[in-house]
Amino acid sequence: MDKKAGFNLGYLMFALLAILFLRSLWTQGESVQTLPYSTFEQYLRDGKVDSVTVGDQLITGHLKVPAPGGQTSVVAAIVEPAMAQRLAQFDVPYSRTFEPTWLRDLASWVLPTALFFGLWYFLGRKFAAGMGAGGLVGIGKSKAKVYMEKQTGVTFDDVAGVDEAKAELQEIVEFLKNPKEHGRLGARIPKGVLLMGPTGTGKTLLARAVAGEAGVAFFSISGSEFIEMFVGVGAARMRDLFEQARANAPAIIFIDELDALGKARGAFPVAGGHDEREQTLNQMLVELDGFDPSVGVVLLAATNRPEILDPALLRAGRFDRQVLVDRPDRKGRLAILRVHVKKIKAAADLDLDQVAAITVGLAGADLANVVNEAALCATRRRAESVTLSDFTQAIERIVAGIEKKNRMLTPKERQVVAYHEMGHALTALALPGADAVHKVSIIPHGIGALGYTLQRPSEDRSLVSRSELMNKIAVLLGGRAAEKLVFDELSTGASDDIAKATDIARDMVMRYGMDEGLGYVAYAENAPRFLDVAGATTYRGGDASPETAQKIDAAVRGIVHDAFETAIALLRDNRATLDRCAQALLDKETLDEAEILGLTADLRRTA
Ligand code: ADP
Ligand code: MG
Ligand code: ZN
């Protein structure tokens, strides 16, 4: 509001003044001659005037004959009669000063107006500033603080065990170092990069390292700090944050705990709603959409709960680059330990690899804690340096604490998980048409997932055959098949797999008409895929007769059963390979594509 209003007001005042000034010039100029009052009276007496107009303060006379200067009228300021009479006897010219009143008139209304607008503008600015500095207006004082560091002093060397994430962020570093060169070929830098991973894996550290590597300013703010704010303040804050960063470009904006801010809108409706959070989130989206990365500002954010984020955040042009920052495997843990052990006085014969081997499931922050705790142990016993036994003690202490928080796996459970994941991987490798296996891991991941098998879609397919879908289901059930085969036992770990397999089987029967017995009939409506909402397909189960519904159930069950049999037969056939791979996975915790291919050279593909 204020800027525009102030601007227009200035114009208006200028125009008014100009008009009045010109008018006064005109009235005084050419056609009218200003006279002392005495002279005016003389003119009257001399009969030079043919008509007179009396105003409040001025008297104007029209001349019979225009004056030599071309004026056709004369004007004089009226002197009161009493005064005029007294002055007339002295026979001197007398006049009343001509006091132009327009200036005073103008001032009497312009000044208050200007003052009013000025005050408004001033207060508005102060209020906005108060949100930041907590100055004038206490109510607007926000909890969320923007932390600005000119130099974080952190480099990639300080972050270990997350090589993939570092490699992905390297591009951002290159861009920030030289925004112009980067845009030379029109390449677009991602506006927003989302670091996802469990707590303590070094997301914040990585973000600061990116700033440090690129040598740019680092603006950070935490999503959770926005929550308790007054409505509107958070959005103002967000605008401020982007403005500051732009002014200091090249720079990095880092929003920690994005999930606190970016929860799916309306996902957890609370009485009264979360207006503030939504406004702040919307403001962030507006800023994100509006900003041009070529000025050299990159937005980084971190979350440990990507699954609850508003899908709008992940759309193209927003946080369109997602970087996984996972718990480290054994090699990674060793690297992280090395970084932190530099800061303490370790015994010469300390074997860090052993420490890495017994810290399964610990994240970077836990490992930093272990090193510190071990140093404390050594200090307590007045030793010269930190030894392996100090580490063992420290680990016991820390793991006990962590186990209480998030249960760690027992050796037996790890074994089950290893077989389960290899079951997925081997079926995927052995069955034609399944996606290539990219990575297998038994590092707990996210909520509820104890391990994972990453498959890399080989190509975008729009047409999928029935046998390929069958194979897909078999791969999904491969985990449970391995558990059944090896331990002859079912576990709860496969619930997600089974839900997915069932979905595919149901689609095959109800949408794609792939069951001979039921005929090529669709029993489900294809819901418009406007928003990619899971479960958008509505099944017309209600329309089907009870007999048909029964047949559908039977068909779905049949498909899942067949696929499971395929998986179990395959794994039975390759039992030696399965054992070997599971053991390797237990040792290394993660296997990449090359390692898996190396271990499965003798895989038999037909069941
Ligand atoms: P997050 O933000 O993912 O919760 P942080 O970045 O805050 O984790 O990590 C906290 C601390 O743990 C860091 O300051 C660092 O000392 C240590 N740390 C975490 N991950 C790593 C890592 N990959 N390499 C080295 N140190 C790490
Ligand atoms: Mg953090
Ligand atoms: Zn599984």
Tab-separated table of C-alpha atoms in Angstrom, residues 155-453:
chain	number	residue	atom	x	y	z
A	155	THR	CA	33.442	-28.247	3.568
A	156	PHE	CA	32.549	-31.555	1.981
A	157	ASP	CA	35.531	-33.076	3.776
A	158	ASP	CA	33.651	-32.649	7.035
A	159	VAL	CA	30.778	-34.757	5.745
A	160	ALA	CA	31.526	-38.410	5.211
A	161	GLY	CA	29.717	-41.529	4.186
A	162	VAL	CA	27.202	-39.784	1.987
A	163	ASP	CA	29.086	-39.790	-1.294
A	164	GLU	CA	26.016	-40.047	-3.486
A	165	ALA	CA	24.414	-37.016	-1.884
A	166	LYS	CA	27.673	-35.108	-2.165
A	167	ALA	CA	27.984	-35.953	-5.837
A	168	GLU	CA	24.474	-34.653	-6.446
A	169	LEU	CA	25.122	-31.459	-4.548
A	170	GLN	CA	28.412	-30.852	-6.324
A	171	GLU	CA	26.442	-29.473	-9.253
A	172	ILE	CA	24.803	-26.898	-7.000
A	173	VAL	CA	28.218	-25.875	-5.728
A	174	GLU	CA	29.510	-25.396	-9.271
A	175	PHE	CA	26.480	-23.331	-10.098
A	176	LEU	CA	26.795	-21.073	-7.066
A	177	LYS	CA	30.462	-20.528	-7.768
A	178	ASN	CA	29.712	-19.330	-11.232
A	179	PRO	CA	26.032	-18.745	-11.985
A	180	LYS	CA	26.712	-17.098	-15.350
A	181	GLU	CA	28.821	-19.843	-16.846
A	182	HIS	CA	26.296	-22.390	-15.724
A	183	GLY	CA	23.460	-20.781	-17.630
A	184	ARG	CA	25.528	-20.450	-20.779
A	185	LEU	CA	23.817	-23.322	-22.529
A	186	GLY	CA	20.440	-22.597	-21.074
A	187	ALA	CA	20.636	-25.326	-18.486
A	188	ARG	CA	18.206	-24.755	-15.663
A	189	ILE	CA	19.436	-25.216	-12.165
A	190	PRO	CA	16.953	-26.797	-9.785
A	191	LYS	CA	15.324	-24.119	-7.677
A	192	GLY	CA	14.862	-26.276	-4.690
A	193	VAL	CA	16.773	-29.284	-3.435
A	194	LEU	CA	15.227	-31.414	-0.744
A	195	LEU	CA	17.526	-33.437	1.496
A	196	MET	CA	15.643	-36.416	2.827
A	197	GLY	CA	16.854	-38.823	5.445
A	198	PRO	CA	16.643	-39.893	9.062
A	199	THR	CA	17.745	-37.509	11.816
A	200	GLY	CA	21.431	-37.200	12.459
A	201	THR	CA	22.571	-38.323	9.037
A	202	GLY	CA	24.118	-34.949	8.322
A	203	LYS	CA	21.523	-33.081	6.306
A	204	THR	CA	22.102	-29.774	8.044
A	205	LEU	CA	25.829	-30.357	7.851
A	206	LEU	CA	25.599	-31.050	4.120
A	207	ALA	CA	23.641	-27.876	3.483
A	208	ARG	CA	26.243	-25.844	5.327
A	209	ALA	CA	28.971	-27.646	3.464
A	210	VAL	CA	27.436	-26.676	0.136
A	211	ALA	CA	27.543	-23.035	1.226
A	212	GLY	CA	31.082	-23.489	2.488
A	213	GLU	CA	32.303	-25.163	-0.680
A	214	ALA	CA	30.763	-22.492	-2.858
A	215	GLY	CA	31.838	-19.711	-0.515
A	216	VAL	CA	28.400	-18.124	-0.397
A	217	ALA	CA	26.238	-16.753	2.391
A	218	PHE	CA	24.031	-19.218	4.237
A	219	PHE	CA	20.571	-18.230	5.432
A	220	SER	CA	18.845	-20.765	7.584
A	221	ILE	CA	15.574	-21.007	9.367
A	222	SER	CA	13.720	-23.895	10.906
A	223	GLY	CA	10.248	-24.877	9.821
A	224	SER	CA	9.119	-25.687	13.331
A	225	GLU	CA	9.790	-22.130	14.457
A	226	PHE	CA	7.081	-20.845	12.180
A	227	ILE	CA	4.340	-22.755	13.865
A	228	GLU	CA	3.623	-20.676	16.926
A	229	MET	CA	3.459	-17.407	15.092
A	230	PHE	CA	0.665	-14.981	14.693
A	231	VAL	CA	-1.196	-15.252	11.476
A	232	GLY	CA	0.524	-13.376	8.719
A	233	VAL	CA	3.825	-13.026	10.476
A	234	GLY	CA	5.209	-16.254	9.120
A	235	ALA	CA	4.438	-15.251	5.560
A	236	ALA	CA	6.083	-11.872	6.096
A	237	ARG	CA	9.058	-13.628	7.554
A	238	MET	CA	9.312	-15.911	4.574
A	239	ARG	CA	9.197	-12.969	2.188
A	240	ASP	CA	11.875	-11.298	4.220
A	241	LEU	CA	14.065	-14.367	4.101
A	242	PHE	CA	13.986	-14.538	0.335
A	243	GLU	CA	14.528	-10.797	0.043
A	244	GLN	CA	17.576	-10.903	2.243
A	245	ALA	CA	19.025	-13.826	0.371
A	246	ARG	CA	18.479	-12.127	-2.976
A	247	ALA	CA	20.203	-9.021	-1.683
A	248	ASN	CA	23.166	-11.158	-0.684
A	249	ALA	CA	23.258	-13.383	-3.763
A	250	PRO	CA	24.853	-15.737	-4.443
A	251	ALA	CA	23.423	-17.359	-1.391
A	252	ILE	CA	21.779	-20.464	-0.007
A	253	ILE	CA	18.491	-20.479	1.808
A	254	PHE	CA	18.144	-23.486	4.047
A	255	ILE	CA	14.845	-24.465	5.597
A	256	ASP	CA	15.363	-27.127	8.187
A	257	GLU	CA	12.499	-29.394	9.250
A	258	LEU	CA	10.461	-28.555	6.196
A	259	ASP	CA	7.888	-31.153	7.243
A	260	ALA	CA	6.766	-28.913	10.114
A	261	LEU	CA	5.814	-26.330	7.543
A	262	GLY	CA	4.978	-28.410	4.541
A	263	LYS	CA	2.615	-31.019	5.928
A	264	ALA	CA	0.063	-31.895	3.338
A	265	ARG	CA	-2.564	-29.224	3.574
A	266	GLY	CA	-5.667	-30.441	5.257
A	267	ALA	CA	-4.073	-33.773	6.052
A	268	PHE	CA	-4.365	-33.295	9.776
A	269	PRO	CA	-7.279	-30.961	10.230
A	270	VAL	CA	-7.281	-29.503	13.696
A	271	ALA	CA	-10.063	-27.352	15.061
A	272	GLY	CA	-9.317	-23.830	13.936
A	273	GLY	CA	-7.021	-25.096	11.257
A	274	HIS	CA	-3.432	-24.230	10.635
A	275	ASP	CA	-3.926	-20.943	8.895
A	276	GLU	CA	-0.547	-19.699	9.867
A	277	ARG	CA	1.309	-22.730	8.602
A	278	GLU	CA	-0.659	-22.722	5.391
A	279	GLN	CA	-0.061	-19.052	4.801
A	280	THR	CA	3.622	-19.462	5.390
A	281	LEU	CA	3.718	-22.470	3.123
A	282	ASN	CA	1.798	-20.635	0.435
A	283	GLN	CA	4.135	-17.687	0.713
A	284	MET	CA	7.071	-20.037	0.279
A	285	LEU	CA	5.489	-21.522	-2.829
A	286	VAL	CA	4.911	-18.039	-4.174
A	287	GLU	CA	8.518	-17.087	-3.529
A	288	LEU	CA	9.707	-20.323	-5.056
A	289	ASP	CA	7.618	-19.893	-8.158
A	290	GLY	CA	8.649	-16.289	-8.460
A	291	PHE	CA	12.332	-16.582	-8.096
A	292	ASP	CA	14.805	-16.861	-10.809
A	293	PRO	CA	17.715	-19.078	-9.851
A	294	SER	CA	20.004	-17.291	-12.252
A	295	VAL	CA	20.436	-14.564	-9.629
A	296	GLY	CA	22.341	-17.215	-7.724
A	297	VAL	CA	20.018	-18.179	-4.904
A	298	VAL	CA	19.356	-21.844	-4.252
A	299	LEU	CA	16.822	-23.137	-1.795
A	300	LEU	CA	17.788	-26.191	0.213
A	301	ALA	CA	15.496	-27.888	2.654
A	302	ALA	CA	15.730	-30.900	4.886
A	303	THR	CA	13.162	-33.318	6.181
A	304	ASN	CA	13.136	-36.669	7.875
A	305	ARG	CA	9.520	-37.275	6.998
A	306	PRO	CA	9.212	-36.787	3.245
A	307	GLU	CA	6.098	-38.930	3.155
A	308	ILE	CA	3.951	-36.312	4.891
A	309	LEU	CA	5.014	-33.408	2.688
A	310	ASP	CA	2.461	-31.567	0.633
A	311	PRO	CA	2.715	-32.927	-2.918
A	312	ALA	CA	2.595	-29.345	-4.191
A	313	LEU	CA	6.059	-28.877	-2.761
A	314	LEU	CA	7.580	-31.602	-4.875
A	315	ARG	CA	6.235	-30.440	-8.212
A	316	ALA	CA	8.528	-29.404	-11.015
A	317	GLY	CA	10.031	-25.991	-10.460
A	318	ARG	CA	9.832	-26.339	-6.699
A	319	PHE	CA	11.717	-28.978	-4.753
A	320	ASP	CA	12.226	-30.888	-7.935
A	321	ARG	CA	15.562	-32.334	-6.893
A	322	GLN	CA	15.449	-34.795	-4.045
A	323	VAL	CA	18.605	-36.074	-2.475
A	324	LEU	CA	18.567	-39.079	-0.215
A	325	VAL	CA	20.837	-38.795	2.805
A	326	ASP	CA	20.774	-42.271	4.234
A	327	ARG	CA	22.157	-43.888	7.334
A	328	PRO	CA	25.724	-44.907	6.535
A	329	ASP	CA	26.793	-48.455	5.799
A	330	ARG	CA	29.912	-49.952	7.268
A	331	LYS	CA	32.241	-48.173	4.861
A	332	GLY	CA	30.426	-44.916	5.430
A	333	ARG	CA	30.572	-45.294	9.178
A	334	LEU	CA	34.303	-45.819	8.973
A	335	ALA	CA	34.675	-42.623	6.979
A	336	ILE	CA	32.540	-40.659	9.431
A	337	LEU	CA	34.478	-42.049	12.392
A	338	ARG	CA	37.699	-40.962	10.694
A	339	VAL	CA	36.393	-37.388	10.404
A	340	HIS	CA	35.528	-37.195	14.068
A	341	VAL	CA	38.487	-39.111	15.437
A	342	LYS	CA	40.735	-36.395	14.052
A	343	LYS	CA	39.493	-34.157	16.830
A	344	ILE	CA	40.538	-36.516	19.651
A	345	LYS	CA	43.763	-38.182	20.685
A	346	ALA	CA	43.299	-41.775	19.597
A	347	ALA	CA	45.588	-44.680	20.439
A	348	ALA	CA	47.949	-45.594	17.609
A	349	ASP	CA	46.604	-49.129	17.392
A	350	LEU	CA	42.927	-48.149	17.390
A	351	ASP	CA	41.158	-50.137	14.684
A	352	LEU	CA	38.325	-47.927	13.533
A	353	ASP	CA	37.034	-50.589	11.172
A	354	GLN	CA	36.106	-52.662	14.199
A	355	VAL	CA	34.242	-49.732	15.641
A	356	ALA	CA	32.429	-49.333	12.331
A	357	ALA	CA	31.528	-53.018	12.376
A	358	ILE	CA	29.775	-52.818	15.740
A	359	THR	CA	27.910	-49.572	15.185
A	360	VAL	CA	25.297	-50.986	12.841
A	361	GLY	CA	22.371	-48.641	12.327
A	362	LEU	CA	23.985	-45.579	13.880
A	363	ALA	CA	23.788	-42.318	11.994
A	364	GLY	CA	26.499	-39.677	11.695
A	365	ALA	CA	25.354	-37.724	14.723
A	366	ASP	CA	25.360	-40.896	16.824
A	367	LEU	CA	28.867	-41.695	15.651
A	368	ALA	CA	30.078	-38.189	16.506
A	369	ASN	CA	28.541	-38.817	19.889
A	370	VAL	CA	30.310	-42.182	20.205
A	371	VAL	CA	33.689	-40.596	19.502
A	372	ASN	CA	33.059	-37.872	22.043
A	373	GLU	CA	31.829	-40.319	24.643
A	374	ALA	CA	34.860	-42.554	24.105
A	375	ALA	CA	37.154	-39.580	24.631
A	376	LEU	CA	35.304	-38.802	27.859
A	377	CYS	CA	35.749	-42.431	28.971
A	378	ALA	CA	39.475	-42.230	28.374
A	379	THR	CA	39.698	-38.914	30.192
A	380	ARG	CA	37.871	-40.350	33.167
A	381	ARG	CA	40.374	-43.172	33.533
A	382	ARG	CA	43.209	-40.691	33.071
A	383	ALA	CA	44.570	-42.447	30.021
A	384	GLU	CA	46.942	-40.916	27.496
A	385	SER	CA	44.860	-41.809	24.476
A	386	VAL	CA	41.499	-43.252	23.474
A	387	THR	CA	41.480	-46.998	22.883
A	388	LEU	CA	39.089	-49.546	21.457
A	389	SER	CA	37.776	-50.458	24.885
A	390	ASP	CA	36.756	-46.841	25.445
A	391	PHE	CA	34.854	-47.057	22.212
A	392	THR	CA	33.134	-50.283	23.195
A	393	GLN	CA	32.000	-48.725	26.433
A	394	ALA	CA	30.789	-45.605	24.685
A	395	ILE	CA	28.900	-47.624	22.091
A	396	GLU	CA	27.188	-49.715	24.732
A	397	ARG	CA	26.028	-46.605	26.472
A	398	ILE	CA	24.823	-44.854	23.325
A	399	VAL	CA	23.246	-47.860	21.697
A	400	ALA	CA	21.283	-48.558	24.862
A	401	GLY	CA	19.887	-45.039	24.636
A	402	ILE	CA	19.092	-45.354	20.973
A	403	GLU	CA	17.541	-48.787	21.336
A	404	LYS	CA	15.052	-47.310	23.722
A	405	LYS	CA	14.213	-44.618	21.203
A	406	ASN	CA	14.038	-46.574	17.981
A	407	ARG	CA	14.387	-50.251	18.360
A	408	MET	CA	17.398	-51.691	16.643
A	409	LEU	CA	17.331	-55.068	14.977
A	410	THR	CA	18.435	-58.230	16.715
A	411	PRO	CA	20.886	-60.446	14.753
A	412	LYS	CA	18.026	-62.827	13.918
A	413	GLU	CA	15.883	-60.005	12.631
A	414	ARG	CA	18.724	-58.712	10.497
A	415	GLN	CA	19.044	-62.149	8.975
A	416	VAL	CA	15.350	-62.272	8.146
A	417	VAL	CA	15.537	-58.825	6.590
A	418	ALA	CA	18.622	-59.781	4.563
A	419	TYR	CA	16.883	-62.829	3.101
A	420	HIS	CA	13.732	-60.855	2.508
A	421	GLU	CA	15.509	-58.154	0.515
A	422	MET	CA	17.595	-60.665	-1.441
A	423	GLY	CA	14.363	-62.485	-2.214
A	424	HIS	CA	13.105	-59.358	-3.942
A	425	ALA	CA	16.414	-58.816	-5.707
A	426	LEU	CA	16.860	-62.357	-7.012
A	427	THR	CA	13.322	-62.682	-8.330
A	428	ALA	CA	13.737	-59.326	-10.026
A	429	LEU	CA	16.955	-60.510	-11.644
A	430	ALA	CA	15.623	-63.882	-12.711
A	431	LEU	CA	12.268	-62.892	-14.145
A	432	PRO	CA	12.117	-61.340	-17.584
A	433	GLY	CA	10.703	-57.829	-17.852
A	434	ALA	CA	11.335	-56.871	-14.238
A	435	ASP	CA	13.186	-53.651	-13.497
A	436	ALA	CA	16.926	-53.848	-12.919
A	437	VAL	CA	18.066	-54.001	-9.306
A	438	HIS	CA	19.969	-50.877	-8.430
A	439	LYS	CA	20.719	-51.274	-4.770
A	440	VAL	CA	19.841	-53.578	-1.908
A	441	SER	CA	20.177	-52.497	1.682
A	442	ILE	CA	19.342	-53.692	5.162
A	443	ILE	CA	19.877	-50.307	6.734
A	444	PRO	CA	16.642	-49.315	8.430
A	445	HIS	CA	15.021	-46.686	6.367
A	446	GLY	CA	12.153	-44.410	7.169
A	447	ILE	CA	9.311	-45.529	9.347
A	448	GLY	CA	8.556	-49.228	9.358
A	449	ALA	CA	10.910	-50.171	6.536
A	450	LEU	CA	13.682	-52.389	7.775
A	451	GLY	CA	15.513	-52.634	4.494
A	452	TYR	CA	14.922	-51.857	0.890
A	453	THR	CA	15.545	-52.985	-2.647
